[in-house]
Short mmCIF file of C-alpha atoms in Angstrom, two decimals:
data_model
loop_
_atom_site.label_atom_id
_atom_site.label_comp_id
_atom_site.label_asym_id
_atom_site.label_seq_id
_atom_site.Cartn_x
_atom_site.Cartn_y
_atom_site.Cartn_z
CA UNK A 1 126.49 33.88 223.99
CA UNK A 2 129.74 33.70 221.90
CA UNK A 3 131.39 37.48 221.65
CA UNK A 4 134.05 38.89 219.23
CA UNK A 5 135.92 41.44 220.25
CA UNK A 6 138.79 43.57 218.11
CA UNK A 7 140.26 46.05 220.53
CA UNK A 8 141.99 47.96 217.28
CA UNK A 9 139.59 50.36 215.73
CA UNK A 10 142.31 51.63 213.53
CA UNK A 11 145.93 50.60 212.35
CA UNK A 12 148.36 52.42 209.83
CA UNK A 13 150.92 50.35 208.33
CA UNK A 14 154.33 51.42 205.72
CA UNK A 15 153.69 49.52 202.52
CA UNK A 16 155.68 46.44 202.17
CA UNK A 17 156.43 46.17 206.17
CA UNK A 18 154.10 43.44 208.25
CA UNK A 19 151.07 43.85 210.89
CA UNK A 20 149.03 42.24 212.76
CA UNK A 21 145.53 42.78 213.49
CA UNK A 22 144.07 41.59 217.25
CA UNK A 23 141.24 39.58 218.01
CA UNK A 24 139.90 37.79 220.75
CA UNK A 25 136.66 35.45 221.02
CA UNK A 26 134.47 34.43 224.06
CA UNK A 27 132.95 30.83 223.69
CA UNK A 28 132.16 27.89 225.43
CA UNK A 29 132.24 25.08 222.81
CA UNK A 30 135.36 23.70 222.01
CA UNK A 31 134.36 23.23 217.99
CA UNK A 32 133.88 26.23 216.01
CA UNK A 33 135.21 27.83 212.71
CA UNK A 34 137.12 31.24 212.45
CA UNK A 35 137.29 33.64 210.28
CA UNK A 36 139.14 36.82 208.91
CA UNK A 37 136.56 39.30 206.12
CA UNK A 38 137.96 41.65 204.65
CA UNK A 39 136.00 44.72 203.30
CA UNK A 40 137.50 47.24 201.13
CA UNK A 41 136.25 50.68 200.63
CA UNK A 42 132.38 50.40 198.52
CA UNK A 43 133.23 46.71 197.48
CA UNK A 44 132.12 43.51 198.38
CA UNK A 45 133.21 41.68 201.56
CA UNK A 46 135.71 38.49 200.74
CA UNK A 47 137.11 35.84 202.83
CA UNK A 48 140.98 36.54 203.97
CA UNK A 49 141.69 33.09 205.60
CA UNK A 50 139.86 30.85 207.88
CA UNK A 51 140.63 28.45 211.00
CA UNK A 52 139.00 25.43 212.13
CA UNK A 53 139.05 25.42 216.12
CA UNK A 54 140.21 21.17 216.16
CA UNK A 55 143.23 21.93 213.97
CA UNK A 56 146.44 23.06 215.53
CA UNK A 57 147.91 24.24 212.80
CA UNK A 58 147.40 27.80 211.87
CA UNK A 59 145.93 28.91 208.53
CA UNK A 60 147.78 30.39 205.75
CA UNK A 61 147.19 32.03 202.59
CA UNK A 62 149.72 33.55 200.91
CA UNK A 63 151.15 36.90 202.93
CA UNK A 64 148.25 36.01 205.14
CA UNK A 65 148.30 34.22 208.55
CA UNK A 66 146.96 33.59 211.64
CA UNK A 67 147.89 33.20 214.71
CA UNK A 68 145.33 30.99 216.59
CA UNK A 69 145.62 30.21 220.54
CA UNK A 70 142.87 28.04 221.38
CA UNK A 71 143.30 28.39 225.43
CA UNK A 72 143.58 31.96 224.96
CA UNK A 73 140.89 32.66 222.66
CA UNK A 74 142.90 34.91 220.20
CA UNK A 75 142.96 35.05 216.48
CA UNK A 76 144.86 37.36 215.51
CA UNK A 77 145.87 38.49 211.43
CA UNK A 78 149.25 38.83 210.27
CA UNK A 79 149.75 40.58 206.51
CA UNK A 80 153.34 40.43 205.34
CA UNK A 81 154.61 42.38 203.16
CA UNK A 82 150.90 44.89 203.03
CA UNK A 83 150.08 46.53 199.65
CA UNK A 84 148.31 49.32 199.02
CA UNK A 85 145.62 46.97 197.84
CA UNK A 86 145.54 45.35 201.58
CA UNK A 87 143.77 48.78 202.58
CA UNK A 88 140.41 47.72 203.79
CA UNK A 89 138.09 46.81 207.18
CA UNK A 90 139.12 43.86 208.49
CA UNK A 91 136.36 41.82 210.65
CA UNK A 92 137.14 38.81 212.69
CA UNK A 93 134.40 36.57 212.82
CA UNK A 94 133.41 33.20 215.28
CA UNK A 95 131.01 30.22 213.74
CA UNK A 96 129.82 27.98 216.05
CA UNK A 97 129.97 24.11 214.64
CA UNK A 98 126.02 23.85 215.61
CA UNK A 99 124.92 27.06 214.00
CA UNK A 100 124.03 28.60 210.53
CA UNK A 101 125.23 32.11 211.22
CA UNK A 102 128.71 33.99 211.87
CA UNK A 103 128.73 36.69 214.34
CA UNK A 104 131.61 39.53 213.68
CA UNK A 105 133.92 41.76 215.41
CA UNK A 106 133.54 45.12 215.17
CA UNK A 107 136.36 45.49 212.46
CA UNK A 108 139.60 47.36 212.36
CA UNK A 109 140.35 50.16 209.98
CA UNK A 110 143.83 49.24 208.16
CA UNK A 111 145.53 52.18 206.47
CA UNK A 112 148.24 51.34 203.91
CA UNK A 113 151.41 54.49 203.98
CA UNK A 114 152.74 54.44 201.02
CA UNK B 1 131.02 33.24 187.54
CA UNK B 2 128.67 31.94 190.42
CA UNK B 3 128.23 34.52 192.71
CA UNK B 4 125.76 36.15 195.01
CA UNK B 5 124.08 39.61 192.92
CA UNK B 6 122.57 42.10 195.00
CA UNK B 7 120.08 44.54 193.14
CA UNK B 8 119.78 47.47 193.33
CA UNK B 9 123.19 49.02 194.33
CA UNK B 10 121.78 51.94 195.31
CA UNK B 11 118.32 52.52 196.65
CA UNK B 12 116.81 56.05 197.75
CA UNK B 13 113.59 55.37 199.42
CA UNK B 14 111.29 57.61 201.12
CA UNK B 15 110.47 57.90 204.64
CA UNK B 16 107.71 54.84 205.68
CA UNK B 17 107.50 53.70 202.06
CA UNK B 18 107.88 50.30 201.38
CA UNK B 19 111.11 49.02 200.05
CA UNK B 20 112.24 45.62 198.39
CA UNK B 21 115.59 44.28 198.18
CA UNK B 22 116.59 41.25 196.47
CA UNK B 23 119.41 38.54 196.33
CA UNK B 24 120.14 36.23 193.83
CA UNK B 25 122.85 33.49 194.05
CA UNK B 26 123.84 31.25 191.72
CA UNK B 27 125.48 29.14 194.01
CA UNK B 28 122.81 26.57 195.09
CA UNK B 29 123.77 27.20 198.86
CA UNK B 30 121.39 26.02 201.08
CA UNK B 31 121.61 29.32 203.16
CA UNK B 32 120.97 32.81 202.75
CA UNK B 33 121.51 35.18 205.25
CA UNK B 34 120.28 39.24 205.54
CA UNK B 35 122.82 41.78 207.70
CA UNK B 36 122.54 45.13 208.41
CA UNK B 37 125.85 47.54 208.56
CA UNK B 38 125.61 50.82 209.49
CA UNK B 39 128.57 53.13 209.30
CA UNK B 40 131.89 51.61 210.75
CA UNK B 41 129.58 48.95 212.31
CA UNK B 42 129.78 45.25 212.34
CA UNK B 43 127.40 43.65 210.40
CA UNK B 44 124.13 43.02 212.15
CA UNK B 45 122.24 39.86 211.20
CA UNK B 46 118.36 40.46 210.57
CA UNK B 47 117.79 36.63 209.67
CA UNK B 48 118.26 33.45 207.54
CA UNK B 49 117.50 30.93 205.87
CA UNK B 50 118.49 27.29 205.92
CA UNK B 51 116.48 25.81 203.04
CA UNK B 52 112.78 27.08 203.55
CA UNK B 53 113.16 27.58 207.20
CA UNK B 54 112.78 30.90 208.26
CA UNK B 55 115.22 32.02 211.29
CA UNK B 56 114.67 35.39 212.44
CA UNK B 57 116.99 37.41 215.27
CA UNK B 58 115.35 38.50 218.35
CA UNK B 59 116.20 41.90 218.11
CA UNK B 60 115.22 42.70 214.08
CA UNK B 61 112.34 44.78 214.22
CA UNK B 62 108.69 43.82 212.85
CA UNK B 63 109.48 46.44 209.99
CA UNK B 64 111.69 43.93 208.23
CA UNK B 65 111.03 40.76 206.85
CA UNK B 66 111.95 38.25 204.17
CA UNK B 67 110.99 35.77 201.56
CA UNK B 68 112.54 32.75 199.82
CA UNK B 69 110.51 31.63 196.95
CA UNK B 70 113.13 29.50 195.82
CA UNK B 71 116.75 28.34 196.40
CA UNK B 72 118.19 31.21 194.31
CA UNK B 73 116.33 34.11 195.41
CA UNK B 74 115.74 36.07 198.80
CA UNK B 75 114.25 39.47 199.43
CA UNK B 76 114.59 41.82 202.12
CA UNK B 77 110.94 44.00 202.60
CA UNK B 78 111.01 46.75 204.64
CA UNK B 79 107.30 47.74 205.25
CA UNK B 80 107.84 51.68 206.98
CA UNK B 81 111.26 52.35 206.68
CA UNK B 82 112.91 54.94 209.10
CA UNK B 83 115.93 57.15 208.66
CA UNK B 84 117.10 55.12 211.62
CA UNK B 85 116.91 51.91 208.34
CA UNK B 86 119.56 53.68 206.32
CA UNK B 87 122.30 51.46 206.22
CA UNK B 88 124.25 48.90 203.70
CA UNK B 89 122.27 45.85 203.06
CA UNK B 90 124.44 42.73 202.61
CA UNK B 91 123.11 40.19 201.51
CA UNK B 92 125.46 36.35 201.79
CA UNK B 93 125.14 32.70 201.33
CA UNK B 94 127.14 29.78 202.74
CA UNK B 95 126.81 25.90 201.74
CA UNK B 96 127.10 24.65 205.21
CA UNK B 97 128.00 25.39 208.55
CA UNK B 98 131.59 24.76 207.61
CA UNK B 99 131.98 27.15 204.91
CA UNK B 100 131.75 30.51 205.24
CA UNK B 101 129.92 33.05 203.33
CA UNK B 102 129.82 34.31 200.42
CA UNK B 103 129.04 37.67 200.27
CA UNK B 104 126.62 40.11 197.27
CA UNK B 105 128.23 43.62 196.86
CA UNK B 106 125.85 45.23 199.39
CA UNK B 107 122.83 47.66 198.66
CA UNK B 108 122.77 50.85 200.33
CA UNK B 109 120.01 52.09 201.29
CA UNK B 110 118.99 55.88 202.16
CA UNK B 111 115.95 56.98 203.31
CA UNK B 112 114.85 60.45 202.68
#
């Protein structure tokens, strides 16, 4: 069964600097769709950014980015430049190419200093 | 706006009396999918629905279960719920297995 695992519960960045949030996936199929969700305090959960497995290129959206190694099974999130508004729970999340549903990491905390 | 709407926001419930909550999307996605997150918890998927097919997890308990009387709506029914059922109710569709979801603003639930 296909795993996601982020090994950060918690992570405190200084507005305006960068960080990157971990995650690593156990699969077997080599087509599969990944995800970043991001969750902010007593509001709805929106897609960050999103990676499909075949393409080599990693996924960006704005000061968002990913950093996807396919051997290594890491997807990891980079936010440039984080606002206060990038506070929030941050979930990974693994779709398999032959399946409806998306199974999620366990999230990471991200705390914005001002 | 199309969107997925999640009513109520809030729902007190008491303990082992019956509770409905319902999801309406305005999307036309084929799928519609019921997770359970408790505190600082990953979401935990109950089960979907791809069209009228019913796909339930192994693990969600007999206490839950769900309808689809059409594309737009799906409810959650919780037949005896436990304090161990408090938890955030999210409720999220997706067009295909290439999209992701799109996500309701959750319904908490807390059982008294």
């Amino acid at each position: 069964a296909q795993t996601v695992t982020q090994s950060q519960p918690e992570m405190s960045v200084q507005e305006a600097e960068t960080v990157t949030l971990s995650c690593t996936y156990d699969t077997s199929e080599s087509d599969y769709y990944l995800f970043w969700y991001k969750q902010p305090p007593s509001r709805q959960m929106i897609l960050v950014i999103r990676q499909e497995a075949y393409k080599q290129q990693n996924a960006t959206e704005n000061r968002f980015s990913v950093n996807f190694q396919k051997a290594a099974k890491s997807f990891s999130l980079k936010i440039s430049d984080s606002q206060l508004g990038d506070a929030a729970m941050y979930f990974c999340a693994y779709r398999s190419q032959r399946d409806d549903k998306i199974i999620f990491g366990k999230g990471t905390r991200l705390h914005i200093l001002p | 706006d199309a969107m997925v709407i999640q009513n109520p926001r809030y729902q007190v419930t008491q303990f082992g009396k019956p509770v409905t909550l319902s999801c309406s999307q305005t999307l036309n996605h084929n799928v519609m999918y019921w997770y359970q997150q408790k505190s600082s918890q990953a979401p935990k998927l109950l089960f979907h629905y791809y069209d009228k097919d019913f796909n339930n997890e192994a693990d969600t308990p007999d206490n839950f279960q769900s309808r689809r009387p059409n594309t737009s709506f799906c409810f959650l029914d919780i037949r005896s719920p436990g304090l161990g059922d408090a938890a955030m109710y999210l409720c999220a569709t997706s067009r295909d297995r290439v999209a992701g979801y799109t996500f309701g603003s959750g319904t908490r639930l807390t059982v008294v």
